[in-house]
Amino acid sequence: MKKNIFILTSLVFFTFFSKAQNVGIGEINPTARLTVKPAGGLASSFIVKTFSDDTAMLIRGNYHYFNGFSNIPSSLVVDNKNTLPADVPQLTILASGERSGINSNGSQNILDFKNLNTSNRYTIRGYAGAEENYWYLSHDKDATSKYLLFFKDNGLTGMGTFNPLGKLHITHRNNFANPLLFLYDSTTNGGPIVHMAADGVLRNWQIQGKLDNAGIDQFNISNNTNVLTTVTNTGNYGIGTAMPQYSLHVNKNTSVASYGLFTNNVTGSLSSDGFLVGVNSSGQAILNNQESTKLYLATAGLNRLTISETGNVGIGVDPPTERLDVSGTVKVSGEVNRTATGTSNLVPIAYGNISSGGAINSGSGNISITKLSTGWYQVTITGESYQFQLYTTIVTAAGNVGPISTNTSSGGGNLYVYTYNAAGAAADSQFCFVVYKQ
């Protein structure tokens, strides 16, 4: 009985009642219906315990030590000693009324975190209704454009949007300094990896940004066996290779052909359409216009070579009307042969129009003339060692009043031309010659 009286006396002593019907425990001037104030800095303000003396709920205010030590405990602690069943929540926030306005057949529960000294705040809000259920985290509870995380009951998650259209939907006004997605690998020789796979399937896809101290930085896409695409820090782009050597490097890790196909809505998009370029299975380079159109090679914005759909080739000519149609000067270092004449070279290797005194009136530019004596001329052809048995030579007298005859021979790699008058005596005469090489 004495113990009960002491407890009641102590309770009355430490309990204060105001005229406004407020009750204070440890507080002389309570300003709320119930104000609990601890007796010391380490004391808890309000404790609810179970029958076995375990703490069920603890509410305590912030307190500080100013001698170099600051301790800020939680304002609300929910603590269950025993493990809860899976269907029993540790904390339940219940909204007892219906929400007015949009989706009025549901209710919302709100946790609002804010600082009285600033306008900054974070809000966790949950909505439960007949039409849909969701919860979201926002840094401004009144601005729908400031949703940070939005979770819907259909499994869709939104970041920066309250209407996610996919499993993860991100909306962000990004720039170089604030990217839409930032992946970080804490190792010094590694890189973030995005791995995509399906349950029960051995195939997979990986996207990786490889960064290392050696400066060999890469971005690549691969499947479970091969690297498919690589971009290096030098700007080289590789298809089928992890080490592209040029701005575009296409590799096939087999002996089959490696092609690139270019099509549009005019050509069609089948394997037999468009323009094909690459290397065949024999290692031969291929340029193949698979359409019934011309193939052009151009420089400085002008077509230089044209291959028609019938196979005619034009150089400076479009369209070409012959198998080879050339506009301009043609230089040939080898022979020009015609099938019907076998291996005969149809292009002379030298020609000239020579005066009676041995001067070159005109010629092929690779000859020199020496007049050795009356009616005797030496013709030297640059780069050739002339022998009459190996060359076909035509000599014709020109510009003479009387009849002139000619003859040829060779010696010392030179062509000799002889001219005679009607009596058969040596006589100076103008002549023309053409030399063909067999």
GROMACS .gro file of C-alpha atoms in nm:
model
  438
    1MET     CA    1   0.000   0.000   0.000
    2LYS     CA    2   0.284   0.241   0.080
    3LYS     CA    3   0.450   0.165  -0.252
    4ASN     CA    4   0.133   0.247  -0.441
    5ILE     CA    5   0.098   0.576  -0.257
    6PHE     CA    6   0.457   0.670  -0.343
    7ILE     CA    7   0.402   0.595  -0.709
    8LEU     CA    8   0.087   0.804  -0.716
    9THR     CA    9   0.258   1.088  -0.530
   10SER     CA   10   0.552   1.082  -0.766
   11LEU     CA   11   0.322   1.079  -1.066
   12VAL     CA   12   0.130   1.378  -0.937
   13PHE     CA   13   0.450   1.562  -0.851
   14PHE     CA   14   0.597   1.525  -1.199
   15THR     CA   15   0.265   1.575  -1.380
   16PHE     CA   16   0.130   1.921  -1.453
   17PHE     CA   17  -0.215   2.026  -1.574
   18SER     CA   18  -0.270   2.361  -1.748
   19LYS     CA   19  -0.585   2.568  -1.768
   20ALA     CA   20  -0.612   2.477  -2.135
   21GLN     CA   21  -0.650   2.113  -2.025
   22ASN     CA   22  -0.302   2.025  -2.151
   23VAL     CA   23  -0.110   1.759  -1.962
   24GLY     CA   24   0.264   1.776  -1.909
   25ILE     CA   25   0.492   1.503  -1.777
   26GLY     CA   26   0.820   1.660  -1.677
   27GLU     CA   27   0.698   1.986  -1.840
   28ILE     CA   28   0.564   2.277  -1.631
   29ASN     CA   29   0.393   2.460  -1.919
   30PRO     CA   30   0.258   2.196  -2.156
   31THR     CA   31   0.151   2.347  -2.489
   32ALA     CA   32   0.000   2.029  -2.633
   33ARG     CA   33  -0.262   1.787  -2.504
   34LEU     CA   34   0.027   1.566  -2.386
   35THR     CA   35   0.386   1.686  -2.345
   36VAL     CA   36   0.654   1.447  -2.218
   37LYS     CA   37   0.992   1.588  -2.119
   38PRO     CA   38   1.282   1.372  -1.998
   39ALA     CA   39   1.456   1.453  -1.676
   40GLY     CA   40   1.804   1.426  -1.828
   41GLY     CA   41   1.978   1.444  -2.165
   42LEU     CA   42   2.002   1.067  -2.203
   43ALA     CA   43   1.650   0.987  -2.087
   44SER     CA   44   1.384   0.881  -2.337
   45SER     CA   45   1.079   1.099  -2.375
   46PHE     CA   46   0.819   0.828  -2.427
   47ILE     CA   47   0.849   0.450  -2.410
   48VAL     CA   48   0.590   0.178  -2.471
   49LYS     CA   49   0.692  -0.168  -2.351
   50THR     CA   50   0.553  -0.518  -2.388
   51PHE     CA   51   0.446  -0.746  -2.101
   52SER     CA   52   0.793  -0.906  -2.106
   53ASP     CA   53   0.951  -0.562  -2.063
   54ASP     CA   54   1.069  -0.534  -2.428
   55THR     CA   55   1.058  -0.191  -2.586
   56ALA     CA   56   0.782  -0.173  -2.849
   57MET     CA   57   0.802   0.198  -2.930
   58LEU     CA   58   1.051   0.466  -2.831
   59ILE     CA   59   1.011   0.838  -2.898
   60ARG     CA   60   1.287   1.072  -2.791
   61GLY     CA   61   1.397   1.418  -2.890
   62ASN     CA   62   1.733   1.534  -3.018
   63TYR     CA   63   2.000   1.630  -2.769
   64HIS     CA   64   2.362   1.739  -2.796
   65TYR     CA   65   2.684   1.742  -2.599
   66PHE     CA   66   2.895   2.048  -2.671
   67ASN     CA   67   3.229   1.926  -2.533
   68GLY     CA   68   3.354   1.799  -2.866
   69PHE     CA   69   3.088   1.527  -2.889
   70SER     CA   70   2.753   1.538  -3.063
   71ASN     CA   71   2.497   1.262  -3.041
   72ILE     CA   72   2.166   1.287  -3.233
   73PRO     CA   73   1.949   0.980  -3.172
   74SER     CA   74   1.645   0.892  -3.376
   75SER     CA   75   1.323   1.076  -3.298
   76LEU     CA   76   1.114   0.761  -3.348
   77VAL     CA   77   1.235   0.404  -3.310
   78VAL     CA   78   1.013   0.107  -3.392
   79ASP     CA   79   1.173  -0.205  -3.249
   80ASN     CA   80   1.037  -0.561  -3.235
   81LYS     CA   81   1.248  -0.807  -3.045
   82ASN     CA   82   1.104  -1.115  -3.213
   83THR     CA   83   1.094  -1.186  -3.585
   84LEU     CA   84   0.762  -1.079  -3.734
   85PRO     CA   85   0.553  -1.308  -3.955
   86ALA     CA   86   0.586  -1.235  -4.326
   87ASP     CA   87   0.240  -1.083  -4.343
   88VAL     CA   88   0.270  -0.865  -4.033
   89PRO     CA   89   0.418  -0.516  -4.099
   90GLN     CA   90   0.655  -0.356  -3.854
   91LEU     CA   91   0.496  -0.014  -3.912
   92THR     CA   92   0.150   0.060  -4.050
   93ILE     CA   93   0.033   0.407  -4.150
   94LEU     CA   94  -0.342   0.408  -4.203
   95ALA     CA   95  -0.542   0.678  -4.379
   96SER     CA   96  -0.895   0.655  -4.245
   97GLY     CA   97  -1.063   0.878  -4.506
   98GLU     CA   98  -1.115   0.882  -4.880
   99ARG     CA   99  -0.911   1.115  -5.099
  100SER     CA  100  -1.112   1.396  -5.258
  101GLY     CA  101  -1.088   1.493  -5.621
  102ILE     CA  102  -0.907   1.263  -5.868
  103ASN     CA  103  -0.924   0.893  -5.776
  104SER     CA  104  -1.155   0.983  -5.491
  105ASN     CA  105  -1.231   0.616  -5.426
  106GLY     CA  106  -0.888   0.568  -5.263
  107SER     CA  107  -0.679   0.714  -4.983
  108GLN     CA  108  -0.324   0.837  -4.942
  109ASN     CA  109  -0.068   0.800  -4.667
  110ILE     CA  110   0.209   1.058  -4.653
  111LEU     CA  111   0.544   1.076  -4.477
  112ASP     CA  112   0.679   1.430  -4.505
  113PHE     CA  113   1.045   1.510  -4.422
  114LYS     CA  114   1.120   1.881  -4.405
  115ASN     CA  115   1.324   2.149  -4.233
  116LEU     CA  116   1.141   2.446  -4.085
  117ASN     CA  117   1.431   2.675  -4.174
  118THR     CA  118   1.419   2.597  -4.549
  119SER     CA  119   1.168   2.506  -4.816
  120ASN     CA  120   1.346   2.177  -4.890
  121ARG     CA  121   1.141   1.869  -4.821
  122TYR     CA  122   1.107   1.502  -4.917
  123THR     CA  123   0.778   1.319  -4.929
  124ILE     CA  124   0.697   0.949  -4.934
  125ARG     CA  125   0.339   0.906  -5.042
  126GLY     CA  126   0.136   0.588  -5.087
  127TYR     CA  127  -0.199   0.568  -5.262
  128ALA     CA  128  -0.438   0.275  -5.223
  129GLY     CA  129  -0.752   0.277  -5.434
  130ALA     CA  130  -0.991   0.066  -5.636
  131GLU     CA  131  -0.841   0.169  -5.970
  132GLU     CA  132  -0.466   0.150  -5.897
  133ASN     CA  133  -0.211   0.144  -5.618
  134TYR     CA  134   0.122   0.321  -5.615
  135TRP     CA  135   0.376   0.491  -5.398
  136TYR     CA  136   0.641   0.748  -5.477
  137LEU     CA  137   0.924   0.957  -5.340
  138SER     CA  138   0.929   1.327  -5.421
  139HIS     CA  139   1.132   1.627  -5.310
  140ASP     CA  140   0.827   1.854  -5.336
  141LYS     CA  141   0.494   1.709  -5.229
  142ASP     CA  142   0.294   1.969  -5.421
  143ALA     CA  143   0.476   1.947  -5.758
  144THR     CA  144   0.392   1.645  -5.974
  145SER     CA  145   0.687   1.728  -6.204
  146LYS     CA  146   0.937   1.656  -5.925
  147TYR     CA  147   0.878   1.286  -5.875
  148LEU     CA  148   1.203   1.106  -5.794
  149LEU     CA  149   1.079   0.746  -5.774
  150PHE     CA  150   0.733   0.623  -5.870
  151PHE     CA  151   0.623   0.260  -5.818
  152LYS     CA  152   0.297   0.123  -5.960
  153ASP     CA  153   0.121  -0.195  -5.860
  154ASN     CA  154   0.166  -0.337  -6.213
  155GLY     CA  155   0.544  -0.355  -6.153
  156LEU     CA  156   0.639  -0.046  -6.356
  157THR     CA  157   0.890   0.194  -6.203
  158GLY     CA  158   0.938   0.556  -6.298
  159MET     CA  159   1.232   0.785  -6.224
  160GLY     CA  160   1.145   1.148  -6.290
  161THR     CA  161   0.798   1.050  -6.419
  162PHE     CA  162   0.469   0.952  -6.257
  163ASN     CA  163   0.353   0.763  -6.568
  164PRO     CA  164   0.614   0.489  -6.633
  165LEU     CA  165   0.558   0.304  -6.961
  166GLY     CA  166   0.816   0.031  -6.906
  167LYS     CA  167   0.963  -0.181  -6.630
  168LEU     CA  168   1.200   0.112  -6.573
  169HIS     CA  169   1.116   0.449  -6.726
  170ILE     CA  170   1.363   0.737  -6.673
  171THR     CA  171   1.286   1.099  -6.760
  172HIS     CA  172   1.568   1.347  -6.719
  173ARG     CA  173   1.690   1.666  -6.885
  174ASN     CA  174   2.045   1.538  -6.911
  175ASN     CA  175   2.371   1.693  -7.026
  176PHE     CA  176   2.739   1.594  -7.021
  177ALA     CA  177   2.779   1.688  -6.654
  178ASN     CA  178   2.446   1.532  -6.551
  179PRO     CA  179   2.397   1.215  -6.760
  180LEU     CA  180   2.075   1.020  -6.772
  181LEU     CA  181   2.247   0.708  -6.640
  182PHE     CA  182   2.584   0.690  -6.464
  183LEU     CA  183   2.755   0.353  -6.412
  184TYR     CA  184   3.073   0.329  -6.207
  185ASP     CA  185   3.321   0.046  -6.150
  186SER     CA  186   3.543   0.087  -5.843
  187THR     CA  187   3.826  -0.124  -5.991
  188THR     CA  188   4.118   0.044  -6.167
  189ASN     CA  189   4.124  -0.197  -6.464
  190GLY     CA  190   3.767  -0.283  -6.539
  191GLY     CA  191   3.451  -0.106  -6.640
  192PRO     CA  192   3.076  -0.105  -6.578
  193ILE     CA  193   2.894  -0.399  -6.736
  194VAL     CA  194   2.528  -0.424  -6.832
  195HIS     CA  195   2.437  -0.793  -6.865
  196MET     CA  196   2.121  -0.914  -7.040
  197ALA     CA  197   2.011  -1.277  -7.030
  198ALA     CA  198   1.699  -1.494  -7.028
  199ASP     CA  199   1.617  -1.770  -6.783
  200GLY     CA  200   1.718  -2.112  -6.910
  201VAL     CA  201   1.898  -1.972  -7.217
  202LEU     CA  202   2.276  -1.991  -7.253
  203ARG     CA  203   2.289  -1.691  -7.486
  204ASN     CA  204   2.340  -1.350  -7.332
  205TRP     CA  205   2.436  -0.994  -7.417
  206GLN     CA  206   2.680  -0.762  -7.245
  207ILE     CA  207   2.747  -0.391  -7.280
  208GLN     CA  208   3.074  -0.287  -7.117
  209GLY     CA  209   3.280   0.027  -7.090
  210LYS     CA  210   3.638  -0.093  -7.038
  211LEU     CA  211   3.875   0.153  -6.871
  212ASP     CA  212   4.228   0.079  -6.757
  213ASN     CA  213   4.551   0.248  -6.654
  214ALA     CA  214   4.718   0.162  -6.986
  215GLY     CA  215   4.485   0.401  -7.167
  216ILE     CA  216   4.325   0.127  -7.378
  217ASP     CA  217   3.970   0.243  -7.316
  218GLN     CA  218   3.689   0.071  -7.502
  219PHE     CA  219   3.315   0.037  -7.522
  220ASN     CA  220   3.194  -0.296  -7.654
  221ILE     CA  221   2.884  -0.507  -7.705
  222SER     CA  222   2.927  -0.884  -7.692
  223ASN     CA  223   2.731  -1.206  -7.670
  224ASN     CA  224   2.830  -1.514  -7.476
  225THR     CA  225   3.114  -1.600  -7.717
  226ASN     CA  226   3.225  -1.305  -7.931
  227VAL     CA  227   3.275  -0.930  -7.923
  228LEU     CA  228   3.026  -0.785  -8.169
  229THR     CA  229   3.094  -0.410  -8.162
  230THR     CA  230   3.384  -0.207  -8.020
  231VAL     CA  231   3.450   0.166  -7.999
  232THR     CA  232   3.799   0.267  -7.884
  233ASN     CA  233   3.911   0.588  -7.716
  234THR     CA  234   4.075   0.690  -8.046
  235GLY     CA  235   3.740   0.680  -8.227
  236ASN     CA  236   3.796   0.354  -8.414
  237TYR     CA  237   3.477   0.152  -8.462
  238GLY     CA  238   3.500  -0.224  -8.490
  239ILE     CA  239   3.240  -0.479  -8.601
  240GLY     CA  240   3.338  -0.833  -8.511
  241THR     CA  241   3.671  -0.725  -8.360
  242ALA     CA  242   3.784  -0.614  -8.016
  243MET     CA  243   4.080  -0.415  -8.156
  244PRO     CA  244   3.967  -0.205  -8.456
  245GLN     CA  245   4.268  -0.067  -8.644
  246TYR     CA  246   4.092   0.205  -8.846
  247SER     CA  247   3.793   0.438  -8.819
  248LEU     CA  248   3.580   0.147  -8.943
  249HIS     CA  249   3.711  -0.207  -8.917
  250VAL     CA  250   3.485  -0.498  -9.012
  251ASN     CA  251   3.604  -0.851  -8.933
  252LYS     CA  252   3.452  -1.196  -8.973
  253ASN     CA  253   3.599  -1.459  -8.741
  254THR     CA  254   3.539  -1.733  -8.997
  255SER     CA  255   3.649  -1.813  -9.353
  256VAL     CA  256   3.315  -1.706  -9.501
  257ALA     CA  257   3.263  -1.378  -9.685
  258SER     CA  258   3.257  -1.050  -9.494
  259TYR     CA  259   3.030  -0.796  -9.663
  260GLY     CA  260   2.860  -0.469  -9.597
  261LEU     CA  261   2.525  -0.408  -9.769
  262PHE     CA  262   2.378  -0.064  -9.843
  263THR     CA  263   2.011  -0.042  -9.941
  264ASN     CA  264   1.721   0.202  -9.938
  265ASN     CA  265   1.350   0.195 -10.017
  266VAL     CA  266   1.427   0.213 -10.391
  267THR     CA  267   1.660  -0.088 -10.406
  268GLY     CA  268   1.474  -0.304 -10.156
  269SER     CA  269   1.634  -0.464  -9.853
  270LEU     CA  270   1.696  -0.828  -9.950
  271SER     CA  271   2.044  -0.980  -9.963
  272SER     CA  272   2.034  -0.952 -10.343
  273ASP     CA  273   1.951  -0.579 -10.336
  274GLY     CA  274   2.158  -0.263 -10.312
  275PHE     CA  275   2.534  -0.218 -10.311
  276LEU     CA  276   2.758  -0.491 -10.172
  277VAL     CA  277   3.117  -0.426 -10.064
  278GLY     CA  278   3.362  -0.647  -9.879
  279VAL     CA  279   3.582  -0.954  -9.900
  280ASN     CA  280   3.463  -1.290 -10.033
  281SER     CA  281   3.550  -1.631  -9.889
  282SER     CA  282   3.866  -1.643 -10.107
  283GLY     CA  283   3.992  -1.314  -9.967
  284GLN     CA  284   3.912  -1.118 -10.286
  285ALA     CA  285   3.786  -0.760 -10.258
  286ILE     CA  286   3.439  -0.711 -10.404
  287LEU     CA  287   3.245  -0.404 -10.518
  288ASN     CA  288   2.907  -0.519 -10.643
  289ASN     CA  289   2.618  -0.300 -10.754
  290GLN     CA  290   2.342  -0.558 -10.743
  291GLU     CA  291   2.094  -0.327 -10.910
  292SER     CA  292   2.045  -0.269 -11.286
  293THR     CA  293   2.198   0.078 -11.251
  294LYS     CA  294   2.536   0.241 -11.309
  295LEU     CA  295   2.831   0.232 -11.075
  296TYR     CA  296   3.022   0.559 -11.034
  297LEU     CA  297   3.366   0.648 -10.902
  298ALA     CA  298   3.391   1.019 -10.832
  299THR     CA  299   3.634   1.280 -10.699
  300ALA     CA  300   3.576   1.645 -10.610
  301GLY     CA  301   3.204   1.592 -10.659
  302LEU     CA  302   3.244   1.485 -11.024
  303ASN     CA  303   3.197   1.142 -11.180
  304ARG     CA  304   3.533   1.024 -11.315
  305LEU     CA  305   3.465   0.662 -11.404
  306THR     CA  306   3.132   0.508 -11.500
  307ILE     CA  307   3.044   0.141 -11.532
  308SER     CA  308   2.711   0.103 -11.705
  309GLU     CA  309   2.459  -0.167 -11.624
  310THR     CA  310   2.565  -0.343 -11.950
  311GLY     CA  311   2.934  -0.345 -11.851
  312ASN     CA  312   3.063  -0.056 -12.064
  313VAL     CA  313   3.333   0.151 -11.896
  314GLY     CA  314   3.355   0.523 -11.945
  315ILE     CA  315   3.642   0.748 -11.835
  316GLY     CA  316   3.522   1.104 -11.856
  317VAL     CA  317   3.222   0.975 -12.053
  318ASP     CA  318   2.869   0.914 -11.924
  319PRO     CA  319   2.706   0.707 -12.056
  320PRO     CA  320   2.981   0.497 -12.219
  321THR     CA  321   2.871   0.353 -12.555
  322GLU     CA  322   3.168   0.118 -12.604
  323ARG     CA  323   3.332  -0.142 -12.382
  324LEU     CA  324   3.593   0.129 -12.310
  325ASP     CA  325   3.495   0.485 -12.390
  326VAL     CA  326   3.757   0.746 -12.303
  327SER     CA  327   3.746   1.122 -12.330
  328GLY     CA  328   4.102   1.256 -12.306
  329THR     CA  329   4.457   1.139 -12.363
  330VAL     CA  330   4.550   0.776 -12.307
  331LYS     CA  331   4.903   0.664 -12.219
  332VAL     CA  332   4.997   0.299 -12.254
  333SER     CA  333   5.322   0.152 -12.119
  334GLY     CA  334   5.248  -0.196 -12.249
  335GLU     CA  335   5.102  -0.333 -12.569
  336VAL     CA  336   4.761  -0.297 -12.723
  337ASN     CA  337   4.658  -0.628 -12.875
  338ARG     CA  338   4.357  -0.740 -13.075
  339THR     CA  339   4.238  -1.097 -13.040
  340ALA     CA  340   4.195  -1.141 -13.414
  341THR     CA  341   4.561  -1.052 -13.476
  342GLY     CA  342   4.705  -1.264 -13.198
  343THR     CA  343   4.970  -1.095 -12.983
  344SER     CA  344   5.048  -0.820 -13.234
  345ASN     CA  345   5.099  -0.482 -13.075
  346LEU     CA  346   4.870  -0.237 -13.254
  347VAL     CA  347   5.044   0.069 -13.107
  348PRO     CA  348   5.376   0.181 -13.268
  349ILE     CA  349   5.664   0.225 -13.029
  350ALA     CA  350   5.816   0.507 -13.239
  351TYR     CA  351   5.743   0.719 -13.547
  352GLY     CA  352   5.877   1.033 -13.711
  353ASN     CA  353   5.884   1.272 -14.008
  354ILE     CA  354   6.249   1.345 -14.091
  355SER     CA  355   6.389   1.618 -14.320
  356SER     CA  356   6.657   1.542 -14.581
  357GLY     CA  357   6.910   1.709 -14.356
  358GLY     CA  358   6.825   1.480 -14.061
  359ALA     CA  359   6.607   1.720 -13.861
  360ILE     CA  360   6.293   1.586 -13.688
  361ASN     CA  361   5.988   1.764 -13.830
  362SER     CA  362   5.757   1.569 -13.599
  363GLY     CA  363   5.773   1.244 -13.409
  364SER     CA  364   5.690   1.030 -13.110
  365GLY     CA  365   5.933   1.211 -12.880
  366ASN     CA  366   6.145   0.907 -12.801
  367ILE     CA  367   6.370   0.924 -13.108
  368SER     CA  368   6.695   1.095 -13.210
  369ILE     CA  369   6.831   1.125 -13.568
  370THR     CA  370   7.193   1.139 -13.688
  371LYS     CA  371   7.275   1.197 -14.060
  372LEU     CA  372   7.584   0.983 -14.113
  373SER     CA  373   7.643   1.063 -14.484
  374THR     CA  374   7.454   1.124 -14.808
  375GLY     CA  375   7.128   0.927 -14.796
  376TRP     CA  376   7.229   0.748 -14.471
  377TYR     CA  377   7.038   0.819 -14.143
  378GLN     CA  378   7.073   0.666 -13.799
  379VAL     CA  379   6.753   0.642 -13.586
  380THR     CA  380   6.792   0.577 -13.213
  381ILE     CA  381   6.480   0.479 -13.014
  382THR     CA  382   6.504   0.549 -12.641
  383GLY     CA  383   6.486   0.233 -12.431
  384GLU     CA  384   6.498  -0.001 -12.729
  385SER     CA  385   6.781  -0.211 -12.878
  386TYR     CA  386   6.664  -0.225 -13.235
  387GLN     CA  387   6.715  -0.532 -13.451
  388PHE     CA  388   6.534  -0.551 -13.780
  389GLN     CA  389   6.440  -0.918 -13.720
  390LEU     CA  390   6.236  -0.825 -13.406
  391TYR     CA  391   6.063  -0.509 -13.522
  392THR     CA  392   5.824  -0.424 -13.805
  393THR     CA  393   5.929  -0.099 -13.974
  394ILE     CA  394   5.760   0.105 -14.246
  395VAL     CA  395   5.967   0.379 -14.425
  396THR     CA  396   5.816   0.609 -14.689
  397ALA     CA  397   5.991   0.882 -14.891
  398ALA     CA  398   5.816   1.214 -14.877
  399GLY     CA  399   5.831   1.558 -15.040
  400ASN     CA  400   6.048   1.467 -15.340
  401VAL     CA  401   6.002   1.556 -15.710
  402GLY     CA  402   6.159   1.243 -15.854
  403PRO     CA  403   6.119   0.882 -15.744
  404ILE     CA  404   6.306   0.783 -15.425
  405SER     CA  405   6.359   0.435 -15.284
  406THR     CA  406   6.443   0.340 -14.928
  407ASN     CA  407   6.605   0.056 -14.741
  408THR     CA  408   6.665  -0.029 -14.371
  409SER     CA  409   6.909  -0.222 -14.160
  410SER     CA  410   7.021  -0.234 -13.800
  411GLY     CA  411   7.340  -0.224 -13.604
  412GLY     CA  412   7.445  -0.142 -13.251
  413GLY     CA  413   7.080  -0.130 -13.142
  414ASN     CA  414   6.997   0.146 -13.397
  415LEU     CA  415   6.775   0.164 -13.704
  416TYR     CA  416   6.947   0.269 -14.027
  417VAL     CA  417   6.750   0.425 -14.312
  418TYR     CA  418   6.893   0.457 -14.664
  419THR     CA  419   6.746   0.674 -14.942
  420TYR     CA  420   6.828   0.648 -15.316
  421ASN     CA  421   6.740   0.843 -15.633
  422ALA     CA  422   6.594   0.690 -15.948
  423ALA     CA  423   6.941   0.593 -16.068
  424GLY     CA  424   7.003   0.396 -15.747
  425ALA     CA  425   7.263   0.635 -15.611
  426ALA     CA  426   7.255   0.750 -15.249
  427ALA     CA  427   7.061   1.077 -15.222
  428ASP     CA  428   6.938   1.287 -14.933
  429SER     CA  429   6.562   1.275 -14.902
  430GLN     CA  430   6.283   1.354 -14.657
  431PHE     CA  431   6.114   1.042 -14.524
  432CYS     CA  432   5.859   0.912 -14.268
  433PHE     CA  433   5.887   0.593 -14.060
  434VAL     CA  434   5.678   0.388 -13.815
  435VAL     CA  435   5.818   0.109 -13.594
  436TYR     CA  436   5.611  -0.171 -13.431
  437LYS     CA  437   5.750  -0.412 -13.176
  438GLN     CA  438   5.658  -0.778 -13.206
   0.00000   0.00000   0.00000
